[in-house]
Every structure is written in structure tokens, then in C-alpha cells.
CSV table of C-alpha atoms and ligand atoms in Angstrom, one decimal:
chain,number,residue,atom,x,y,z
L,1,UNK,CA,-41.5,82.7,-110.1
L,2,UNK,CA,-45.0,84.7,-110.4
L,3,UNK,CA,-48.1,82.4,-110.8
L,4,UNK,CA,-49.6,83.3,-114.0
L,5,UNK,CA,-53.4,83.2,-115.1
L,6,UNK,CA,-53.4,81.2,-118.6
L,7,UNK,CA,-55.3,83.3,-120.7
L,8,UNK,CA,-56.6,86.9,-121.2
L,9,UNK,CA,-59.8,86.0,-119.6
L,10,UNK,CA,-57.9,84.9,-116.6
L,11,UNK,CA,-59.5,81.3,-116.9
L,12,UNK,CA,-57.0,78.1,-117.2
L,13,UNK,CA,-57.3,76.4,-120.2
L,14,UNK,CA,-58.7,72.6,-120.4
L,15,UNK,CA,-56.6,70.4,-122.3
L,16,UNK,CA,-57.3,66.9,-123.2
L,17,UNK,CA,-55.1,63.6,-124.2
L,18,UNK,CA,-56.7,61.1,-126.1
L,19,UNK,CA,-54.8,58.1,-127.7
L,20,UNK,CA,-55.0,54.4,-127.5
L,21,UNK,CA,-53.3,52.2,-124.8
L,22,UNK,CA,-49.5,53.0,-124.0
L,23,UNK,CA,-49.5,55.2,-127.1
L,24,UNK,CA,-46.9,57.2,-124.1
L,25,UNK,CA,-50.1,59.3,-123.2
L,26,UNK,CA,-49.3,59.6,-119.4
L,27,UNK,CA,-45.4,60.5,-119.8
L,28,UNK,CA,-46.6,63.2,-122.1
L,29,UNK,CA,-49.0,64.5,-119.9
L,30,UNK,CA,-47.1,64.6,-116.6
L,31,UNK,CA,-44.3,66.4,-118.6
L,32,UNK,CA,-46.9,68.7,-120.0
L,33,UNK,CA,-47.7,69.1,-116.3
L,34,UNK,CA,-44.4,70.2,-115.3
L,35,UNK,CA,-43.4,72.4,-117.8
L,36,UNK,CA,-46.5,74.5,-117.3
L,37,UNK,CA,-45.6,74.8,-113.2
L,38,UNK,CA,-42.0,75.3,-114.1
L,39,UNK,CA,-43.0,78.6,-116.4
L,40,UNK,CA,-44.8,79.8,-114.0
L,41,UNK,CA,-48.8,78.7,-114.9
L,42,UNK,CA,-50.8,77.4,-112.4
L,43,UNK,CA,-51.7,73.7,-113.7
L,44,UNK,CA,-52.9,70.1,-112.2
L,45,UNK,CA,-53.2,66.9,-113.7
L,46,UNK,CA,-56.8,65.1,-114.1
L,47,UNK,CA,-56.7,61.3,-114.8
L,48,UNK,CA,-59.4,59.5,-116.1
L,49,UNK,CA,-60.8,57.3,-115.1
L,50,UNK,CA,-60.4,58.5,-111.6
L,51,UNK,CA,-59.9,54.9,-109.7
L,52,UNK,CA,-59.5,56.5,-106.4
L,53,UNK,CA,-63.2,57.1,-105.5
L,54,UNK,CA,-66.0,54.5,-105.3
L,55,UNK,CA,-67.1,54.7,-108.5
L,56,UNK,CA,-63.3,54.7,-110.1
L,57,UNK,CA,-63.1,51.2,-107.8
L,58,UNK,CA,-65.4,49.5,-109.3
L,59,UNK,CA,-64.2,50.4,-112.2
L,60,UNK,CA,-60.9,49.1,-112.1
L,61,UNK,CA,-62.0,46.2,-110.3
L,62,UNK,CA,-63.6,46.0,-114.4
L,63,UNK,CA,-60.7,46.9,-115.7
L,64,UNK,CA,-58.3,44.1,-113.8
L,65,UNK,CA,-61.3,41.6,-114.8
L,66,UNK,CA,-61.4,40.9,-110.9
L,67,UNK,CA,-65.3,41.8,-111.7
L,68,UNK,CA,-67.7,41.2,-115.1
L,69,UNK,CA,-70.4,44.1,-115.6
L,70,UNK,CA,-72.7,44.7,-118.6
L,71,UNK,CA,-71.4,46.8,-121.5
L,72,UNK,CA,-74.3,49.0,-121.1
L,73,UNK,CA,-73.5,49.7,-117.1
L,74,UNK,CA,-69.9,50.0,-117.3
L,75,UNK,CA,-70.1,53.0,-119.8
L,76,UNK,CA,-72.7,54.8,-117.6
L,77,UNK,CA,-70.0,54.0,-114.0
L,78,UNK,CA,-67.3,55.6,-116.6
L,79,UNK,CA,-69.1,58.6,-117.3
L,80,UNK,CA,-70.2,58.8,-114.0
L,81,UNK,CA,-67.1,58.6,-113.3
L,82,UNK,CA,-66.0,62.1,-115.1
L,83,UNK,CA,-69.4,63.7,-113.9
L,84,UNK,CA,-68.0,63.5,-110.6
L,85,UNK,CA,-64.6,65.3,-111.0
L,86,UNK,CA,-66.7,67.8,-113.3
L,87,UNK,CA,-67.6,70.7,-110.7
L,88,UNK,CA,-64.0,70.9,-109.6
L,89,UNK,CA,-62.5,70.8,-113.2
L,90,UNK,CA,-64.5,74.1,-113.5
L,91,UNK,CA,-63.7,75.2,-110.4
L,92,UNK,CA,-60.2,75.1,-111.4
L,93,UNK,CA,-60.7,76.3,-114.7
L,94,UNK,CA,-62.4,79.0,-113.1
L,95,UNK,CA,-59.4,80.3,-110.7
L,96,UNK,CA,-56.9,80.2,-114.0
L,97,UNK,CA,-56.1,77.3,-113.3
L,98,UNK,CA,-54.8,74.8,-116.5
L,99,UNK,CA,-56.3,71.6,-116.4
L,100,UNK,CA,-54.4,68.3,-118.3
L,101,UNK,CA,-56.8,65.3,-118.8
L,102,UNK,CA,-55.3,62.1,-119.0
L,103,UNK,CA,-58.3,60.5,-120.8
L,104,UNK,CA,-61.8,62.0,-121.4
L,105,UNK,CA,-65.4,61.4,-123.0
L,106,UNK,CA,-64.0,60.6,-126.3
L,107,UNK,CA,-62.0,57.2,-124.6
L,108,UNK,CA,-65.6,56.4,-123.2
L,109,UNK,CA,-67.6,56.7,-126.5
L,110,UNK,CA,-64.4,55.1,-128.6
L,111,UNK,CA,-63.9,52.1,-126.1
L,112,UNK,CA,-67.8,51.4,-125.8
L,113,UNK,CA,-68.8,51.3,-129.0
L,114,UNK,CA,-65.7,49.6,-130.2
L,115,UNK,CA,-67.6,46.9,-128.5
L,116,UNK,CA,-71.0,47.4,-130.2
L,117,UNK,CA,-72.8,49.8,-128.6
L,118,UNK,CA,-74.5,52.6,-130.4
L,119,UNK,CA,-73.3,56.1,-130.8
L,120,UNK,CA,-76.9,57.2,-129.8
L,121,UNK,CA,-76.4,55.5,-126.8
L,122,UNK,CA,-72.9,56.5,-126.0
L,123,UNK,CA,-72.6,60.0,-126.7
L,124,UNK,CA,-75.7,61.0,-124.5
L,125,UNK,CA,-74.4,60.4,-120.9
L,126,UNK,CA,-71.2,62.6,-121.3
L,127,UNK,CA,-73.3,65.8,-122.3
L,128,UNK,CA,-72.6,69.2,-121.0
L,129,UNK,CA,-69.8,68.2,-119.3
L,130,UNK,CA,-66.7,71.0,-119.2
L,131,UNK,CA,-65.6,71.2,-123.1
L,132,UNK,CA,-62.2,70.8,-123.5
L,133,UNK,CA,-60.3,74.0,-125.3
L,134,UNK,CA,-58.2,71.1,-127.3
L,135,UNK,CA,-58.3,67.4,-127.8
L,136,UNK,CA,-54.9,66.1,-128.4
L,137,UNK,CA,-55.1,62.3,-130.1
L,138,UNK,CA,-51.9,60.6,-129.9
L,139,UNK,CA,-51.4,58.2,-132.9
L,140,UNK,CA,-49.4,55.3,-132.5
L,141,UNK,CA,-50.0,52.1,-135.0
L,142,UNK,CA,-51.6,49.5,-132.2
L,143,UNK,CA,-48.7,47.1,-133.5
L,144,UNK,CA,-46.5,49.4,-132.3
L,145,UNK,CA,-48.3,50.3,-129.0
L,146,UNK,CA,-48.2,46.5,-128.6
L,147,UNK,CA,-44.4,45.6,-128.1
L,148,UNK,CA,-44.1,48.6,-125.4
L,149,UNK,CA,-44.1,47.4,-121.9
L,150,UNK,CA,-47.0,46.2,-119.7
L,151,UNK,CA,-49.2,46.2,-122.7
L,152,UNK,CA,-52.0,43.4,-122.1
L,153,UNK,CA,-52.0,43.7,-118.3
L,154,UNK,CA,-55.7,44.8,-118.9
L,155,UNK,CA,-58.9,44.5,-119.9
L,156,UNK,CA,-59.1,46.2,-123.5
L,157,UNK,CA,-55.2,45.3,-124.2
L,158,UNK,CA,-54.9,43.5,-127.1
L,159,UNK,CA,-54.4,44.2,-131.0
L,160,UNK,CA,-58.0,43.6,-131.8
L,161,UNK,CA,-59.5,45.5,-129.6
L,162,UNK,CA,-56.9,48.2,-130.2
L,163,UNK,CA,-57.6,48.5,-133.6
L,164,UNK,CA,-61.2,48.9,-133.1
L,165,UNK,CA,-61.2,51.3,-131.1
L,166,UNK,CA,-58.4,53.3,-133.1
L,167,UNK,CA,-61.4,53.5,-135.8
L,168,UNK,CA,-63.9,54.9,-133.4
L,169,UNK,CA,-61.3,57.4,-132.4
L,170,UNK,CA,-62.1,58.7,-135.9
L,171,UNK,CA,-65.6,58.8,-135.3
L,172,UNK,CA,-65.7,60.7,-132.6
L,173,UNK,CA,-62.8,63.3,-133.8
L,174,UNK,CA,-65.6,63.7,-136.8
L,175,UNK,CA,-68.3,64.3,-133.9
L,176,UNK,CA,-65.9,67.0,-132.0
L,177,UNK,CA,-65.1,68.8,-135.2
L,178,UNK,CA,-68.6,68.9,-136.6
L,179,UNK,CA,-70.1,70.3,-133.5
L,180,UNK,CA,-67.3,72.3,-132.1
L,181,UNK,CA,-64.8,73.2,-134.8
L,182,UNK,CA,-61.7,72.0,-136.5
L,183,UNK,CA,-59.5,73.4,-133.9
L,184,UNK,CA,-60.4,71.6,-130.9
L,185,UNK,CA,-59.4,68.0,-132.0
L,186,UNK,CA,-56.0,67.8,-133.3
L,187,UNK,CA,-53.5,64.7,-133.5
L,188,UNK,CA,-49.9,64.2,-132.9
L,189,UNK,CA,-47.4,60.9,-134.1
L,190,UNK,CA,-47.0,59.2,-131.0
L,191,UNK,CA,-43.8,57.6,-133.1
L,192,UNK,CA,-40.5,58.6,-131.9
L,193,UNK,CA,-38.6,60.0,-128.8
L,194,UNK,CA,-40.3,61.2,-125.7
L,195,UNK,CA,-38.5,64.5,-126.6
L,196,UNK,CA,-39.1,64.6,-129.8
L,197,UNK,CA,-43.2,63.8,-128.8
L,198,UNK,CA,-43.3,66.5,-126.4
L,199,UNK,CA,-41.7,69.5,-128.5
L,200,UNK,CA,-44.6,68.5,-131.3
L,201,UNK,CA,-47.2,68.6,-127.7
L,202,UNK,CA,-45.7,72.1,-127.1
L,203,UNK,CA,-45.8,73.2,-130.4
L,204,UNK,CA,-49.5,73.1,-130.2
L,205,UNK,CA,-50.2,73.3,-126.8
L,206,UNK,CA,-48.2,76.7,-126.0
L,207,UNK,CA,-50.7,79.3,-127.6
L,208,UNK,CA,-53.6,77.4,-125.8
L,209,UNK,CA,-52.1,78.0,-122.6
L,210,UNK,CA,-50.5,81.5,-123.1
L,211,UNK,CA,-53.7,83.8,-124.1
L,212,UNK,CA,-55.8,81.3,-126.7
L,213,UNK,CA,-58.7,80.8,-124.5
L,214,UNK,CA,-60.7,83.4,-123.7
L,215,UNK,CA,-64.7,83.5,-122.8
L,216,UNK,CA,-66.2,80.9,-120.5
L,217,UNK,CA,-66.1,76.9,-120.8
L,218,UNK,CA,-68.1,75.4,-123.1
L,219,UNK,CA,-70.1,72.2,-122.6
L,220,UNK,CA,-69.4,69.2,-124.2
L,221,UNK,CA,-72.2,68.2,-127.4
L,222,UNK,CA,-73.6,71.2,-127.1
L,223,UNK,CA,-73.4,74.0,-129.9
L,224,UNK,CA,-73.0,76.8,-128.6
D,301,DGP,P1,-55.7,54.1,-118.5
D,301,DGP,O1,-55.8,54.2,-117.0
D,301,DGP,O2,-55.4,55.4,-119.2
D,301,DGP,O3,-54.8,52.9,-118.9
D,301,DGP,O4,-57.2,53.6,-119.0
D,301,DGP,C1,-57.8,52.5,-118.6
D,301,DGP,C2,-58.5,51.8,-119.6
D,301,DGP,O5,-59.9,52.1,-119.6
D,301,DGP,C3,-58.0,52.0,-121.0
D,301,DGP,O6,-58.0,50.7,-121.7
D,301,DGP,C4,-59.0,52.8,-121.7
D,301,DGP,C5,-60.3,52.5,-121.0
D,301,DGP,N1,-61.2,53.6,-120.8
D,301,DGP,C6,-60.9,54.8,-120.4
D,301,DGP,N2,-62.1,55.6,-120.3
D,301,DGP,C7,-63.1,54.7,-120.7
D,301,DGP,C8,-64.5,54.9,-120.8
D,301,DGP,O7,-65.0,56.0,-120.5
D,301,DGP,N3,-65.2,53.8,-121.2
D,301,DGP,C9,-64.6,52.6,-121.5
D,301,DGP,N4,-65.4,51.6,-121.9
D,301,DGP,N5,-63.3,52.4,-121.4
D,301,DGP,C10,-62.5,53.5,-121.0
């Protein structure tokens, strides 16, 4: 089959999936991931946080509690973290390539100051990195998120902690939508089948990729 740019402009389109822990965010995004090869669109998968380089090490040496770090540092390694997959995000954005991010900025701001730390200080680090062309927030009641499998293997895994974060999620979809529109923050129920999750993904994802992005990536926090 021919290998299709994913928009007029001939840029891929950046799509991002936000949710809370095994909310069935990484099923949905390898799917999405597939479908978009199978028909034909040039597309790869970015996870976040990337634990294959140094940085990403450290931080899921955090993550398994194999290793204690102050709040403060931890969110700067995370964001660090995404600054150094940025150039080659755009790079692929650039070739019409579609890039899927499992996790993004908004995790960092929502997870961080879930555990106390200011907005002012949280939002800063992540600016004018690639802007994503949508934000898809998976909802899924943490109660339920709780009785699916492995939940509590890590770090930020249980109900409390779920639940705060859940209401900074809100925050930061106010933040998104105040500085770069309604449209680029949307959610989708998490409840239900894995088919039934990924018709409503298409459903909103399918004009993105097939002609809805055209001009040049924006950066993220700043108005443009
Ligand atoms: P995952 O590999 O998708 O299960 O994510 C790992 C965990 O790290 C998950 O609990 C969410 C959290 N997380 C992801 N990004 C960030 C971030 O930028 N900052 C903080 N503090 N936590 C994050």
C-alpha cells in the first residue's frame, strides 16, 4: 500500500494520550499505531517517559522505588526526559510522519503537583516543547483503574494518589484549552471494551490524521 503524508501540509500529525494509571492507555495507543500503518500513514509510537536512555533510567529506578529523589528533581529528570526525544518528534513530524505519545507534559504537571508542587513551578520546564495537535484524556473512575491487573506495581499506584492526580488532570486540561483552544484537549470513557474504546479513539482521531493539521507545530505554553 502507498505511504501517505497525514495532512495537506504534508506534516504528520502529533497526537497525545493522557489518562491515569492502567486506564488501558498503552493498548489504545499501540492499536492506534497499527491502524494508522495498516491504512497506509506513516506513524511511530513515542512513550513517555522514555526509560531506555540515561535519564529515563534513573527515572524508573524512581519509579520501582529502587531509588528516593526530591520532588522538585524528579520533575525536572521527567521533563528532561521529553526535551530529549523533542528534536526527533519534529523531525518526524516534519517528514509526515504521525507521531502517538504514550504520555506527555500534562502527566508531568498532573503527577507533580498532585504531590504539592506549584503550577508556577511545574508548567515552566515543559515550555516550547512540540505542541501536540490533540490531547486525548482517557477517563476511567481510579476505583475502577484499581481492580485491573498489575495496578500498584509502582510508585504513584494507589487510589489516593490516583484520585489526586485525576483532579489535576482538570487543571491542566483548563490550562491547554485556555491557551491553545477547545479543540486540542478532548476526553474519551476509558469504560468498556477495548473495541468499543478504540472506535470512540477513531472517531476523533481520524480527521486529525487525514487532512486536519495543516501549518507548522506549535510549541507547547506558548500562544501563538
Ligand atoms: P507509565 O510508564 O505510563 O506507566 O508511567 C509511569 C508512571 O510515571 C505513571 O505513574 C505516571 C508517571 N509519570 C509519567 N510522566 C510523569 C512526569 O512527567 N512526572 C511525574 N512526576 N510522573 C510522571
Amino acid at each position: 500500500m502507498a505511504i501517505s503524508s497525514s495532512s495537506t501540509s504534508g506534516r504528520g500529525a502529533f497526537i497525545v494520550f493522557e489518562g491515569l494509571d492502567r486506564c488501558g492507555k498503552s493498548t489504545q495507543v499501540a492499536r492506534l499505531v497499527d491502524k494508522l500503518e495498516r491504512d497506509g500513514h506513516k506513524a511511530r509510537l513515542q512513550k513517555f517517559p522514555d526509560r531506555t536512555t540515561a535519564i529515563g533510567k534513573m527515572i524508573d529506578a524512581y519509579l520501582q522505588s529502587k531509588a528516593e529523589m526530591d520532588d522538585h528533581a524528579i520533575h525536572l529528570l521527567f521533563a528532561a526526559n521529553r526535551w530529549e526525544c523533542a528534536a526527533a518528534i519534529r523531525r518526524d513530524l516534519d517528514d509526515g510522519v504521525t507521531v502517538i505519545a504514550d504520555r506527555y507534559a500534562f502527566s508531568g504537571i498532573a503527577f507533580s503537583s498532585a504531590k504539592g508542587l506549584p503550577f508556577t513551578f511545574c508548567l515552566p520546564p515543559d515550555t516550547a516543547l512540540p505542541l501536540p495537535d490533540i490531547t486525548l484524556y482517557l477517563t476511567l473512575p481510579p476505583s475502577v483503574a484499581s481492580q485491573r491487573s498489575a495496578f500498584g506495581v509502582e510508585r504513584y499506584e494507589t487510589v489516593a494518589i490516583q484520585t489526586a492526580v485525576r483532579e489535576q488532570f482538570g487543571l491542566v486540561a483548563n490550562e491547554v484549552k485556555k491557551r491553545h483552544g477547545d479543540g486540542r484537549w478532548v476526553e474519551v470513557s476509558a469504560e468498556g471494551s477495548i473495541e468499543e474504546v478504540e472506535s470512540r479513539i477513531w472517531g476523533l482521531v481520524d480527521s486529525v490524521v487525514n487532512g486536519g493539521v495543516d501549518g507548522t507545530v506549535g510549541e507547547l505554553w506558548v500562544e501563538q
